[in-house]
XYZ file of C-alpha atoms in Angstrom:
415
model
C -168.083 -60.138 146.424
C -167.469 -57.197 148.610
C -169.918 -54.006 147.393
C -168.580 -51.379 149.899
C -165.070 -51.334 148.831
C -163.398 -51.769 145.545
C -160.769 -54.264 144.943
C -158.030 -51.454 144.896
C -159.578 -50.194 148.219
C -159.205 -53.764 149.456
C -155.630 -54.059 148.367
C -154.825 -50.562 149.503
C -156.361 -50.613 153.132
C -155.761 -54.481 153.859
C -153.966 -53.636 157.088
C -157.012 -51.619 158.208
C -159.349 -54.338 157.148
C -157.576 -56.762 159.136
C -158.186 -55.116 162.327
C -161.463 -56.301 164.129
C -162.027 -53.114 165.606
C -162.317 -51.502 162.097
C -163.044 -53.969 159.208
C -164.925 -53.243 155.906
C -167.529 -51.188 157.719
C -165.700 -48.575 159.282
C -163.024 -48.376 156.402
C -165.918 -47.663 154.056
C -167.169 -44.829 156.383
C -163.634 -43.462 156.178
C -163.705 -43.455 152.291
C -166.921 -41.923 152.280
C -166.131 -39.241 154.892
C -165.021 -35.680 154.625
C -162.686 -33.442 156.910
C -161.930 -29.682 156.591
C -158.461 -28.760 157.911
C -158.346 -25.034 158.943
C -154.667 -24.681 158.479
C -152.087 -26.190 155.988
C -149.016 -25.600 158.262
C -147.247 -27.389 160.883
C -150.351 -29.090 162.415
C -152.431 -29.618 158.881
C -149.190 -31.012 157.263
C -148.839 -34.438 159.079
C -152.446 -34.801 159.696
C -153.310 -34.510 156.100
C -150.872 -36.986 154.774
C -152.092 -39.677 157.217
C -155.756 -38.921 156.325
C -155.029 -39.013 152.674
C -153.294 -42.260 153.240
C -156.084 -43.628 155.380
C -158.350 -43.174 152.567
C -160.578 -40.419 153.809
C -162.926 -39.367 150.942
C -162.575 -35.650 150.843
C -160.203 -33.186 152.293
C -160.477 -29.421 152.456
C -157.865 -26.775 153.068
C -158.539 -23.403 154.255
C -155.294 -21.350 154.254
C -154.435 -18.049 152.340
C -150.464 -18.242 153.078
C -147.852 -19.411 150.816
C -144.863 -21.770 151.523
C -141.962 -20.015 152.828
C -138.406 -21.812 153.860
C -139.164 -21.012 157.557
C -142.007 -23.438 157.301
C -140.259 -26.423 156.110
C -138.536 -27.636 159.336
C -141.875 -28.695 160.488
C -144.549 -28.282 157.619
C -143.612 -31.798 156.003
C -146.237 -31.655 153.339
C -144.465 -28.694 151.426
C -140.905 -28.963 150.122
C -138.249 -26.448 148.815
C -139.568 -26.640 145.199
C -142.927 -25.235 146.238
C -141.559 -22.208 147.969
C -143.904 -19.224 147.088
C -146.565 -21.734 146.049
C -150.112 -21.531 147.937
C -150.141 -23.890 150.768
C -153.334 -25.207 150.091
C -152.318 -26.158 146.408
C -149.146 -27.648 147.663
C -150.912 -29.813 150.295
C -153.376 -30.758 147.469
C -150.384 -31.812 145.343
C -148.872 -34.045 148.311
C -152.177 -35.674 149.084
C -152.801 -36.680 145.719
C -149.369 -37.963 145.109
C -150.152 -40.263 148.205
C -153.560 -41.379 147.185
C -155.016 -40.163 143.889
C -158.503 -41.095 144.904
C -158.752 -38.620 147.548
C -160.843 -35.498 146.414
C -159.302 -32.428 147.688
C -160.673 -28.961 147.841
C -158.734 -25.727 148.267
C -159.948 -22.511 149.907
C -157.322 -19.781 149.422
C -158.478 -17.493 151.954
C -158.659 -16.691 155.596
C -161.339 -18.672 157.716
C -163.697 -15.753 158.563
C -167.072 -14.671 159.680
C -168.166 -14.378 156.328
C -167.099 -17.726 154.996
C -166.730 -19.722 158.165
C -170.121 -21.471 158.454
C -170.766 -22.311 154.958
C -167.265 -24.154 154.986
C -167.687 -26.268 158.052
C -171.424 -27.271 157.152
C -169.923 -29.225 153.843
C -167.850 -31.509 156.089
C -168.218 -34.104 158.495
C -165.451 -33.445 160.924
C -163.543 -30.246 161.233
C -159.865 -30.087 162.457
C -158.477 -26.901 163.955
C -154.740 -26.746 162.713
C -154.560 -22.939 162.819
C -152.007 -21.064 164.890
C -153.876 -17.907 166.086
C -156.496 -17.314 168.731
C -158.865 -15.332 166.507
C -159.138 -18.320 164.138
C -159.631 -20.864 167.164
C -162.833 -18.904 168.266
C -164.131 -18.405 164.816
C -163.607 -22.158 164.033
C -165.220 -23.203 167.511
C -168.395 -20.979 166.998
C -168.949 -22.127 163.247
C -168.485 -26.045 164.460
C -171.146 -25.210 167.158
C -173.667 -23.486 164.917
C -173.272 -26.312 162.162
C -173.191 -29.276 164.687
C -169.821 -30.468 163.733
C -167.299 -32.261 165.908
C -164.011 -30.178 166.220
C -160.554 -31.956 166.615
C -158.444 -29.184 167.970
C -154.588 -29.268 168.460
C -151.960 -26.648 169.441
C -147.965 -26.869 169.434
C -145.593 -24.093 170.844
C -142.121 -24.565 171.913
C -141.715 -27.918 173.390
C -145.364 -28.682 174.268
C -148.315 -29.649 172.449
C -152.054 -30.298 173.325
C -155.055 -32.137 171.950
C -159.038 -32.536 172.614
C -162.261 -32.679 170.628
C -164.722 -29.915 171.203
C -168.487 -29.869 170.218
C -169.053 -33.507 170.599
C -172.704 -34.281 170.428
C -173.502 -38.146 170.120
C -176.113 -39.781 172.371
C -176.346 -38.612 175.976
C -172.632 -37.264 175.749
C -172.416 -33.641 175.153
C -168.656 -32.394 175.355
C -167.446 -28.984 175.798
C -166.882 -26.525 173.166
C -163.796 -24.036 173.063
C -165.718 -21.399 174.715
C -166.838 -23.324 177.732
C -163.246 -23.663 178.659
C -162.096 -20.019 177.378
C -165.226 -17.919 177.332
C -163.576 -14.933 176.272
C -160.084 -14.090 174.109
C -157.087 -13.665 176.487
C -154.980 -10.494 176.382
C -152.761 -10.191 173.445
C -149.783 -10.102 175.877
C -150.510 -13.560 177.014
C -150.827 -15.256 173.677
C -147.872 -17.058 172.272
C -147.644 -18.492 168.566
C -144.769 -20.536 167.208
C -143.914 -17.604 165.098
C -143.167 -15.666 168.331
C -142.120 -18.278 170.749
C -140.698 -20.790 168.348
C -141.411 -24.632 168.245
C -139.383 -27.811 168.082
C -140.474 -29.020 164.561
C -141.669 -32.600 165.399
C -143.905 -31.443 168.045
C -146.623 -30.377 165.751
C -145.951 -33.436 163.573
C -146.884 -35.663 166.658
C -149.894 -33.534 167.666
C -150.988 -33.554 163.922
C -150.757 -37.193 163.627
C -153.100 -37.516 166.724
C -155.436 -34.963 165.552
C -155.750 -37.319 162.445
C -156.142 -40.429 164.636
C -159.068 -38.757 166.381
C -160.615 -37.299 163.185
C -160.449 -40.889 161.874
C -161.964 -42.398 164.839
C -164.939 -39.728 164.550
C -165.346 -40.641 161.035
C -165.506 -44.385 161.599
C -167.846 -43.860 164.465
C -165.549 -45.683 167.192
C -167.850 -44.476 169.781
C -170.634 -47.025 169.287
C -171.383 -49.962 171.568
C -169.259 -52.302 169.777
C -166.157 -50.110 169.876
C -166.831 -49.473 173.437
C -166.517 -52.981 174.128
C -163.141 -53.030 172.241
C -161.910 -50.337 174.609
C -162.158 -47.664 171.994
C -162.489 -44.218 173.564
C -162.439 -40.628 171.786
C -160.556 -37.811 173.191
C -163.774 -35.922 174.799
C -163.817 -34.089 178.073
C -160.190 -34.923 178.214
C -157.125 -32.880 176.977
C -153.973 -34.757 176.008
C -150.762 -33.019 176.931
C -147.290 -33.779 175.334
C -143.972 -32.427 176.802
C -141.140 -33.130 174.056
C -138.460 -32.346 176.945
C -139.544 -35.365 178.884
C -141.165 -37.235 175.980
C -144.065 -37.670 178.054
C -147.863 -37.835 177.675
C -150.528 -37.065 180.074
C -154.275 -36.827 179.849
C -156.121 -34.367 181.929
C -159.976 -34.204 182.447
C -161.473 -31.049 181.395
C -164.924 -29.651 182.208
C -167.950 -30.550 180.458
C -170.466 -28.709 178.726
C -171.357 -25.215 180.472
C -175.097 -24.524 180.359
C -174.146 -20.723 180.501
C -171.811 -20.984 177.287
C -172.311 -18.096 174.998
C -172.336 -20.414 172.058
C -173.479 -23.771 173.167
C -175.359 -23.259 176.273
C -178.925 -23.421 176.927
C -179.786 -19.785 175.980
C -177.053 -18.931 173.673
C -176.160 -15.361 172.808
C -174.112 -16.279 169.773
C -176.487 -17.531 167.043
C -174.688 -16.262 163.933
C -171.112 -15.648 163.018
C -171.533 -12.074 162.553
C -174.530 -11.049 164.981
C -175.791 -7.550 163.805
C -172.867 -7.055 161.831
C -170.292 -7.043 164.788
C -167.424 -9.725 165.147
C -168.315 -12.172 167.651
C -164.704 -12.940 168.613
C -164.028 -9.263 169.980
C -160.641 -9.371 167.756
C -159.608 -5.806 169.494
C -158.809 -8.147 172.761
C -156.753 -10.596 170.926
C -155.223 -8.756 167.756
C -151.610 -7.303 168.248
C -151.494 -3.669 169.473
C -151.127 -1.597 166.255
C -148.670 1.119 166.190
C -151.543 3.742 165.219
C -152.559 3.469 168.876
C -149.577 5.985 169.335
C -149.476 9.696 168.600
C -147.932 10.510 165.450
C -144.866 12.357 167.005
C -144.098 9.003 168.695
C -143.892 7.093 165.602
C -141.344 6.795 162.620
C -140.896 4.299 159.625
C -137.892 2.357 159.014
C -136.647 4.366 156.024
C -137.229 7.392 158.236
C -134.964 5.876 160.794
C -132.324 4.875 158.197
C -132.088 8.879 157.490
C -131.444 9.370 161.302
C -128.530 6.970 161.135
C -126.994 8.536 158.144
C -127.075 11.949 159.785
C -125.791 10.677 162.868
C -123.058 8.075 161.668
C -121.241 8.369 165.044
C -124.433 7.142 166.725
C -123.966 9.906 169.636
C -127.198 11.844 169.207
C -129.570 9.032 169.563
C -130.200 5.473 171.164
C -131.904 2.394 169.530
C -133.465 0.136 171.852
C -134.225 -3.467 170.476
C -136.776 -4.772 172.925
C -137.095 -8.422 171.499
C -135.954 -11.256 173.570
C -132.163 -11.767 173.958
C -132.385 -15.364 171.987
C -134.222 -13.123 169.097
C -131.682 -10.457 169.572
C -128.792 -12.685 169.061
C -130.061 -14.017 165.742
C -129.540 -10.736 164.098
C -129.791 -7.113 165.056
C -129.317 -3.603 163.516
C -126.199 -2.249 164.272
C -125.566 -0.263 167.459
C -129.012 -1.527 168.745
C -128.801 -1.908 172.584
C -131.107 -5.023 173.986
C -133.551 -4.308 176.489
C -136.211 -7.055 176.447
C -139.779 -5.749 176.968
C -140.462 -8.224 179.715
C -137.797 -6.615 181.780
C -138.628 -2.973 181.065
C -141.292 -2.985 183.822
C -138.499 -3.321 186.336
C -137.179 -0.010 187.965
C -133.534 -1.335 187.404
C -134.257 -1.933 183.694
C -135.447 1.813 183.305
C -132.378 2.817 185.519
C -130.074 0.802 183.114
C -131.593 2.698 179.964
C -130.837 6.150 181.661
C -127.316 4.814 182.303
C -126.889 3.862 178.761
C -128.135 7.578 177.615
C -125.913 9.057 180.236
C -122.980 7.803 178.084
C -123.885 10.001 175.408
C -125.710 13.104 177.030
C -126.243 14.638 180.179
C -129.990 15.471 179.141
C -131.441 12.130 179.737
C -135.338 12.445 179.595
C -135.331 14.395 176.150
C -132.605 12.246 174.498
C -134.066 10.747 171.159
C -134.906 7.145 171.803
C -135.862 4.956 169.094
C -137.717 1.682 169.788
C -137.664 -1.555 167.621
C -139.052 -5.091 168.061
C -139.546 -7.883 165.350
C -142.824 -6.649 163.926
C -143.482 -3.273 165.483
C -145.962 -4.850 168.159
C -143.862 -5.380 171.308
C -142.029 -1.915 170.609
C -145.429 -0.031 170.847
C -145.774 -1.522 174.483
C -142.427 -0.557 175.148
C -142.731 3.173 173.752
C -145.838 3.615 176.043
C -143.793 2.244 178.984
C -140.887 4.824 178.320
C -143.326 7.657 177.964
C -144.778 6.551 181.290
C -141.433 6.706 183.033
C -140.697 10.197 182.003
C -138.947 9.963 178.545
C -140.325 12.739 176.392
C -138.705 11.956 172.992
C -139.633 8.100 172.297
C -140.515 6.957 168.878
C -141.498 3.521 167.650
C -140.311 2.293 164.499
C -143.276 0.847 162.859
C -142.965 -2.649 161.545
C -139.774 -3.360 163.345
C -136.935 -5.342 161.947
C -139.182 -6.749 159.201
C -140.221 -3.290 157.936
C -136.186 -2.680 158.300
C -135.556 -5.518 155.886
C -138.448 -4.621 153.391
C -137.414 -0.664 153.210
C -133.682 -0.556 154.028
C -131.648 -3.886 154.196
C -133.134 -6.533 152.046
C -130.034 -8.756 153.121
C -131.172 -8.478 156.917
C -132.032 -12.252 157.953
C -135.619 -12.919 158.134
C -136.704 -15.610 160.618
């Protein structure tokens, strides 16, 4: 009589048990193991379903967001009936419908300096299924400090990538995230799926592969027996997927860096909050806030509505929409003229704006210009550029079209 697995588990996981590389011993490790998923979205959704189906004993979800209809093309753990429900709760429901034996913990909060380390300590393996750089650095540092392996995935547009960070078994010491990226990148260089878009199946593929590597970690498929069976973990390698060509390639990445701030020989990061200051330098990666502008260069969406009402002919002002053309074509405020931010550093674009104004007034530089984007971030940069180019009457519309929808037109499409 098998003492490691129950009869129900033997029946449920029989296809695993028939694999010589897994068998009873490794399936038992899965059933006793635990995985923390930071994010219950595009990556976390498929990963969690397969982890629950595989019999992982305990899953934890960290996410503060609620299910929105814009999530459903890729976040397959949720559905239309759960719109507005906390993602963690929805994920728990789906996992337990798949496998009622799985224990699921919900943490309805952002992964932060205050809770990160304690959350990570409770689990065997951590999966970074987040969609922002701040969280990536926090999760990485927490995993290093707690000594936990981190399965990290990302997906944007038509591309995805996957690797294992902070692998520490035997003589192998893989890199952490900071070994590859010591400092957060400038905000302008960071693209998330909410900004750049993503083909829904791409995070599905990457999330499934994250679940694969996490299971292999739990099953210890890096021991001598597994190596003889040609098993490898994705350590010191980055798996890259291109959906346009339906192709995979695996690139070697650098190993652990002795000078790394968190996992090196003399780490300077020994706590998630050293001396009360955030270690991720969020000012470098946070979006530029509208309060970086002078008050005379700011206006609310509601205030701009009054401008439109007073100038119904649209002759005494100009509204510049600085989103990319593909976003502008989805929906735009009436009479807005599209000049994407990426093109505004070019002299010919500035001249084109002047030409547009000249259709309304001979007074170019002090003509009222209002600048709008999706969330009031890119428009801040555009406002500053216009001021630098000699325009003296420029106002950023705080919060962009999202605020326009909230304050003025509730029927405006949200994307």
